[in-house]
Tab-separated table of C-alpha atoms in Angstrom:
chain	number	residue	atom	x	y	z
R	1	UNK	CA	0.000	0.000	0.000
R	2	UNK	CA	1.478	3.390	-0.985
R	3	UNK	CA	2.533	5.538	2.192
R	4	UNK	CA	3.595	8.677	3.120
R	5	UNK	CA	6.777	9.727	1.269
R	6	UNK	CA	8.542	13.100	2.533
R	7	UNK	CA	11.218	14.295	0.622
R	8	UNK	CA	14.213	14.932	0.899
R	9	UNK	CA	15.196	12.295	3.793
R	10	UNK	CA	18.121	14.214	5.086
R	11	UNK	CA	19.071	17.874	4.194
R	12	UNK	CA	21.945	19.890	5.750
R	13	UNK	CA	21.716	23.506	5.772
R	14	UNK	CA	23.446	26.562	6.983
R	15	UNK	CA	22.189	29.383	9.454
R	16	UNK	CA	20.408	31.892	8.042
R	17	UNK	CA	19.912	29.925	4.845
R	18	UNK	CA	16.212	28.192	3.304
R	19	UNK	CA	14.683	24.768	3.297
R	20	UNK	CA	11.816	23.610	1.816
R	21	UNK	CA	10.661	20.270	3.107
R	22	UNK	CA	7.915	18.429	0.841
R	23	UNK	CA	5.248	15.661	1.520
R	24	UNK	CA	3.090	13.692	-0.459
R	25	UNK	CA	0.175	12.217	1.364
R	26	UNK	CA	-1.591	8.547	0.819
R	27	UNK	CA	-3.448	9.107	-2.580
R	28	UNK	CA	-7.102	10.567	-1.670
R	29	UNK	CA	-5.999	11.796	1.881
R	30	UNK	CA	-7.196	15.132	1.923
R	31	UNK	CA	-5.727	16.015	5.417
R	32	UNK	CA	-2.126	16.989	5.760
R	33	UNK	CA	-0.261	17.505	9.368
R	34	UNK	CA	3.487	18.525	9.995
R	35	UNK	CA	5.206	17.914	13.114
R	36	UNK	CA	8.512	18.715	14.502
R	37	UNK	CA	10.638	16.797	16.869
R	38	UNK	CA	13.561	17.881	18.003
R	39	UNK	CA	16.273	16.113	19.619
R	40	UNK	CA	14.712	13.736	22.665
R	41	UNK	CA	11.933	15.328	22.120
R	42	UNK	CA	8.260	14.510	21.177
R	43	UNK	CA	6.899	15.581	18.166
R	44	UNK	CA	5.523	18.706	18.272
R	45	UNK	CA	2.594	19.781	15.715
R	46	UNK	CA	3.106	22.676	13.727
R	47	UNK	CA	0.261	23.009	11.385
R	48	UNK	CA	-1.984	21.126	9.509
R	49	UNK	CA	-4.470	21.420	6.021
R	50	UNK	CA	-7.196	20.043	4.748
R	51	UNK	CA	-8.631	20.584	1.233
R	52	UNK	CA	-6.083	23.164	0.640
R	53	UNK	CA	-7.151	25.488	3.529
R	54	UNK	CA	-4.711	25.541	6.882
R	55	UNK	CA	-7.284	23.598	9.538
R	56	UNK	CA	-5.234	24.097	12.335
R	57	UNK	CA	-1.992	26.340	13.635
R	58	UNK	CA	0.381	25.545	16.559
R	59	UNK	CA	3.842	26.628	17.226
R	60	UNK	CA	4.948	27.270	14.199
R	61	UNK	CA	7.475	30.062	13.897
R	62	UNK	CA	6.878	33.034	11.790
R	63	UNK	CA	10.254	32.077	9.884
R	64	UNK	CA	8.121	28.824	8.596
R	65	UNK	CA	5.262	28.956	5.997
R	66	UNK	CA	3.577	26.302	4.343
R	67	UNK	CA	1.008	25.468	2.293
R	68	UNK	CA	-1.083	22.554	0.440
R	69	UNK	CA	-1.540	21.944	-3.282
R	70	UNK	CA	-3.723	21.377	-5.739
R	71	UNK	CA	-2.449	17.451	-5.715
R	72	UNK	CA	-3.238	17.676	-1.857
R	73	UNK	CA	0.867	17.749	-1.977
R	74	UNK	CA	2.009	19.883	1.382
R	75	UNK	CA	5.202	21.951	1.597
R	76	UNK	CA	7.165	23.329	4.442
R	77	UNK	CA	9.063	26.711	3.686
R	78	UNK	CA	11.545	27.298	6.190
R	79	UNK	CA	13.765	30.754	6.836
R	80	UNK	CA	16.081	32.688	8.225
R	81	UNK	CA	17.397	28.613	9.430
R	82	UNK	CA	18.826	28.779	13.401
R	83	UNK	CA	20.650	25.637	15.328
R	84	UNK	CA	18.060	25.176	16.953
R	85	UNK	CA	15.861	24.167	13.933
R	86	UNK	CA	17.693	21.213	13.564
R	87	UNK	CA	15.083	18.506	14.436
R	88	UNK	CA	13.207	15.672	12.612
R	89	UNK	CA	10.225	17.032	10.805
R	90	UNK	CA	7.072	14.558	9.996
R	91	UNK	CA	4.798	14.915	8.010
R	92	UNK	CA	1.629	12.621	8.729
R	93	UNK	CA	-1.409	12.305	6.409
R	94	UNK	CA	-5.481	11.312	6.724
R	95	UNK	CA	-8.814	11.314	5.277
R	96	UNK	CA	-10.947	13.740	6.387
R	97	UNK	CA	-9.776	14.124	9.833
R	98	UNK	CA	-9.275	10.460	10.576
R	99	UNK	CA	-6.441	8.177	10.841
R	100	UNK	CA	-3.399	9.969	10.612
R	101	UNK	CA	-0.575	7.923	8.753
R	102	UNK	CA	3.240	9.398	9.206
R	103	UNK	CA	6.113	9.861	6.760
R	104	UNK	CA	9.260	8.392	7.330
R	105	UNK	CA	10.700	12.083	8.316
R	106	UNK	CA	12.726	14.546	7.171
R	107	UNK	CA	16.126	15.011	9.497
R	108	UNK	CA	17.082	18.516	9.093
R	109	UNK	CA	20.538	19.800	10.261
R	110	UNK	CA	21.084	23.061	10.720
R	111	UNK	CA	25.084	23.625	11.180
X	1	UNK	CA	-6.226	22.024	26.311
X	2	UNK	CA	-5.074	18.345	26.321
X	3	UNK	CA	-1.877	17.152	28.054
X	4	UNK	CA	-0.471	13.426	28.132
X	5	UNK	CA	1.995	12.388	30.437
X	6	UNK	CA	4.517	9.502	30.270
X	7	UNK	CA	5.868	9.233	33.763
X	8	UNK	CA	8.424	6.644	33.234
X	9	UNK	CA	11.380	8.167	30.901
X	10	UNK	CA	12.986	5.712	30.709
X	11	UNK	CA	12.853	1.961	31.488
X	12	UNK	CA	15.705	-0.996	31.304
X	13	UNK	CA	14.739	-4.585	31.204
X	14	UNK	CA	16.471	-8.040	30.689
X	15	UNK	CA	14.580	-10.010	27.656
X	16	UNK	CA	11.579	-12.079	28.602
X	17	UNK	CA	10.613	-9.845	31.322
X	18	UNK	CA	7.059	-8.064	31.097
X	19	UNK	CA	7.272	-4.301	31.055
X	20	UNK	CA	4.463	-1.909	31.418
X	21	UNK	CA	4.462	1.696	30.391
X	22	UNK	CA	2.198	4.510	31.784
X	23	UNK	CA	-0.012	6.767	29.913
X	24	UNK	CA	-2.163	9.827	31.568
X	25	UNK	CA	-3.913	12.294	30.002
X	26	UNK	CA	-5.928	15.400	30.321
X	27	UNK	CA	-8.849	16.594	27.951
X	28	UNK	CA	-12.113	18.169	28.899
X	29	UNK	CA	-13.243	16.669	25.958
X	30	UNK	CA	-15.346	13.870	26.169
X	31	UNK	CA	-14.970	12.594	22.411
X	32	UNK	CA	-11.593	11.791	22.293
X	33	UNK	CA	-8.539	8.875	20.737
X	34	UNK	CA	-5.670	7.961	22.162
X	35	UNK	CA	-2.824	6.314	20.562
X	36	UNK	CA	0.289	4.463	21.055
X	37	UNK	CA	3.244	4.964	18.884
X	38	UNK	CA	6.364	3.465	18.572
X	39	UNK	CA	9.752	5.254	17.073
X	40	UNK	CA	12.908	2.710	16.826
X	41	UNK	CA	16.179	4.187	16.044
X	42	UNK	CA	15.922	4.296	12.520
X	43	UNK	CA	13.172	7.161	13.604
X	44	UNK	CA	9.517	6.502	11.844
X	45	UNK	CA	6.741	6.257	14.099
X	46	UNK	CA	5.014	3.131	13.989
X	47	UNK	CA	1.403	2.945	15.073
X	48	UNK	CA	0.511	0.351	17.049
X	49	UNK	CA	-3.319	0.972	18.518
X	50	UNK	CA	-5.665	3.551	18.303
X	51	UNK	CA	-8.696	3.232	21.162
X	52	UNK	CA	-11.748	5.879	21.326
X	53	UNK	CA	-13.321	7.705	24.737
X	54	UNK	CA	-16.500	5.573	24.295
X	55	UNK	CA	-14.316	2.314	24.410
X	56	UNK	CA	-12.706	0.691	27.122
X	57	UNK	CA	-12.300	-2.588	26.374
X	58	UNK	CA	-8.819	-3.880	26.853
X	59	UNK	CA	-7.010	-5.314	23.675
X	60	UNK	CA	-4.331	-7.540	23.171
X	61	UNK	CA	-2.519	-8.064	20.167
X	62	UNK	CA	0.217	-11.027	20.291
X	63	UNK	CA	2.668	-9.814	23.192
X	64	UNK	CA	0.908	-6.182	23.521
X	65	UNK	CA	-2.006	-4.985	25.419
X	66	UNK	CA	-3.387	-2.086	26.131
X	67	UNK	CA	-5.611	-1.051	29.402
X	68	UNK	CA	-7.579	1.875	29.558
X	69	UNK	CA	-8.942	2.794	32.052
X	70	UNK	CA	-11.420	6.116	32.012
X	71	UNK	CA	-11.714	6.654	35.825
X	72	UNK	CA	-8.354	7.173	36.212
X	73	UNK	CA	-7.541	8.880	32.575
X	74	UNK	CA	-4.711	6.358	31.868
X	75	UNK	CA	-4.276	3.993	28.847
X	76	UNK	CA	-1.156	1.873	29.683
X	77	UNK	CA	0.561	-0.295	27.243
X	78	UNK	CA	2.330	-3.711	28.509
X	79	UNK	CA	4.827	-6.019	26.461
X	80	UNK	CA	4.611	-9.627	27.465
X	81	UNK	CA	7.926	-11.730	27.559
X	82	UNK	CA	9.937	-8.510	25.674
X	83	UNK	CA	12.615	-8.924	23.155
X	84	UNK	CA	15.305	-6.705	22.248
X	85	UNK	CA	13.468	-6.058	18.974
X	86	UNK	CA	10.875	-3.677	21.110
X	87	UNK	CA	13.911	-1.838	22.046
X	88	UNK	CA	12.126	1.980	21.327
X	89	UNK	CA	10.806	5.152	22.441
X	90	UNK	CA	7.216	4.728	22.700
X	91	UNK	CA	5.229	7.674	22.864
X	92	UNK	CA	1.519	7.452	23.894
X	93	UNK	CA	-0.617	10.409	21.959
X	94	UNK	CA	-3.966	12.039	22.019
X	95	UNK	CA	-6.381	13.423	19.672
X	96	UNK	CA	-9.467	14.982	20.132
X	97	UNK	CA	-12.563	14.931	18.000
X	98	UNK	CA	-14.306	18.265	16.723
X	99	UNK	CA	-13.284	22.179	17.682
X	100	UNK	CA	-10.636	23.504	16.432
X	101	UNK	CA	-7.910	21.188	17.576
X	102	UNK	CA	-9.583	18.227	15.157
X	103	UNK	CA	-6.765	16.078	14.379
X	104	UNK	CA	-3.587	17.439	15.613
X	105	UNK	CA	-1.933	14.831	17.510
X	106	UNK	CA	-0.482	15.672	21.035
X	107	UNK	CA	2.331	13.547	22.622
X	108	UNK	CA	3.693	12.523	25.762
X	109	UNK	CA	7.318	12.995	26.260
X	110	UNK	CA	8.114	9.491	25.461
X	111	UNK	CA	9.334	6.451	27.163
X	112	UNK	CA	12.883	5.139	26.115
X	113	UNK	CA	12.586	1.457	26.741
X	114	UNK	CA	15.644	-0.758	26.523
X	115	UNK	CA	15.408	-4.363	26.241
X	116	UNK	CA	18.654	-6.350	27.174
X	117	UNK	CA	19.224	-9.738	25.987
């Protein structure tokens, strides 16, 4: 069955530099969620969309956008990188509000 | 808000033991899910049960089972005769159903468990 796939898998970066973290959810998921987890951490939700629209906001900083696509593909723009981005960012998808299926991640360094 | 709490951070025990891990949580909402994950060290998170507000039946699945227990807002997770293989951070999650927090996920602050052989 076709999963989650976030892309790229690793990514090293710079401070001060961009990222831009991608996810493509389960075909017909309408629902995308994006969650950071930093080092011995839990993950931590960041934001989430369904049908295109942001459904729900948490701590997201104001350095990070995102937004979903036509294809119900879901992008994280990330700016102005700091250390303390470094952290494993998920990317989890469902249909309409239910089941929520993760990504593999996306293990950003920031050096 | 919700809030889920993992009390034991971490736990060591020699293979073939049983180990149970603690769940509690906090919602005034009385449609909710609760979840158990688990992340090895390659680092996906692996769902292992979902269970909703409106049912407490205990499950068990091969070596795992799950109690939850509404009175006392817990949902512990036990591993029958462990192997290292369940060697993980297992993070126990909640999700409310409706209002503006509809789907997010929230976490506990995991449980390291560490399986010798």
């Amino acid at each position: 069955a076709a999963g989650v796939i976030q892309s790229p898998r690793h990514l090293i970066k710079e401070k001060r530099e961009t990222a831009t973290l991608k996810c493509y959810p389960i075909p017909r998921h309408d629902t995308v969620y994006w969650y950071q987890q930093g080092p011995g951490q839990d993950p931590q939700f960041l934001i989430s969309f369904y049908e295109k629209m942001q459904s729900d906001k948490g701590s997201i900083p104001d350095r990070f956008s995102a937004q979903q696509f036509s294809d119900y593909h879901s992008e994280l723009n990330m700016s102005s990188l700091e250390l303390g981005d470094s952290a494993l960012y998920f990317c989890a998808s469902s249909f309409q509000g239910g089941e929520q299926f993760f990504g593999p991640g996306t293990r950003l360094t920031v050096l | 808000a919700q809030k889920v709490t993992q009390a034991q951070t971490e736990i060591s025990v020699v293979e073939k033991e049983d180990v149970t891990l603690d769940c509690v949580y906090e919602t005034r909402d009385t449609t909710y899910y609760l979840f158990w994950y688990k992340q090895p060290p390659s680092g996906e998170l692996v769902f292992l049960i979902r269970r909703n507000s409106f049912d407490e039946q205990n499950e068990i699945s091969g070596r795992y089972s799950w109690n939850f227990q509404k009175s006392t807002s817990s949902f512990n997770f036990t591993i029958t005769a462990s192997q290292v293989v369940d060697s993980a951070v297992y993070f126990c999650a909640l999700r409310v159903a409706g209002g503006t927090s509809y789907g997010k996920l929230t976490f506990g602050q995991g449980t390291i468990l560490t399986v010798h052989p």
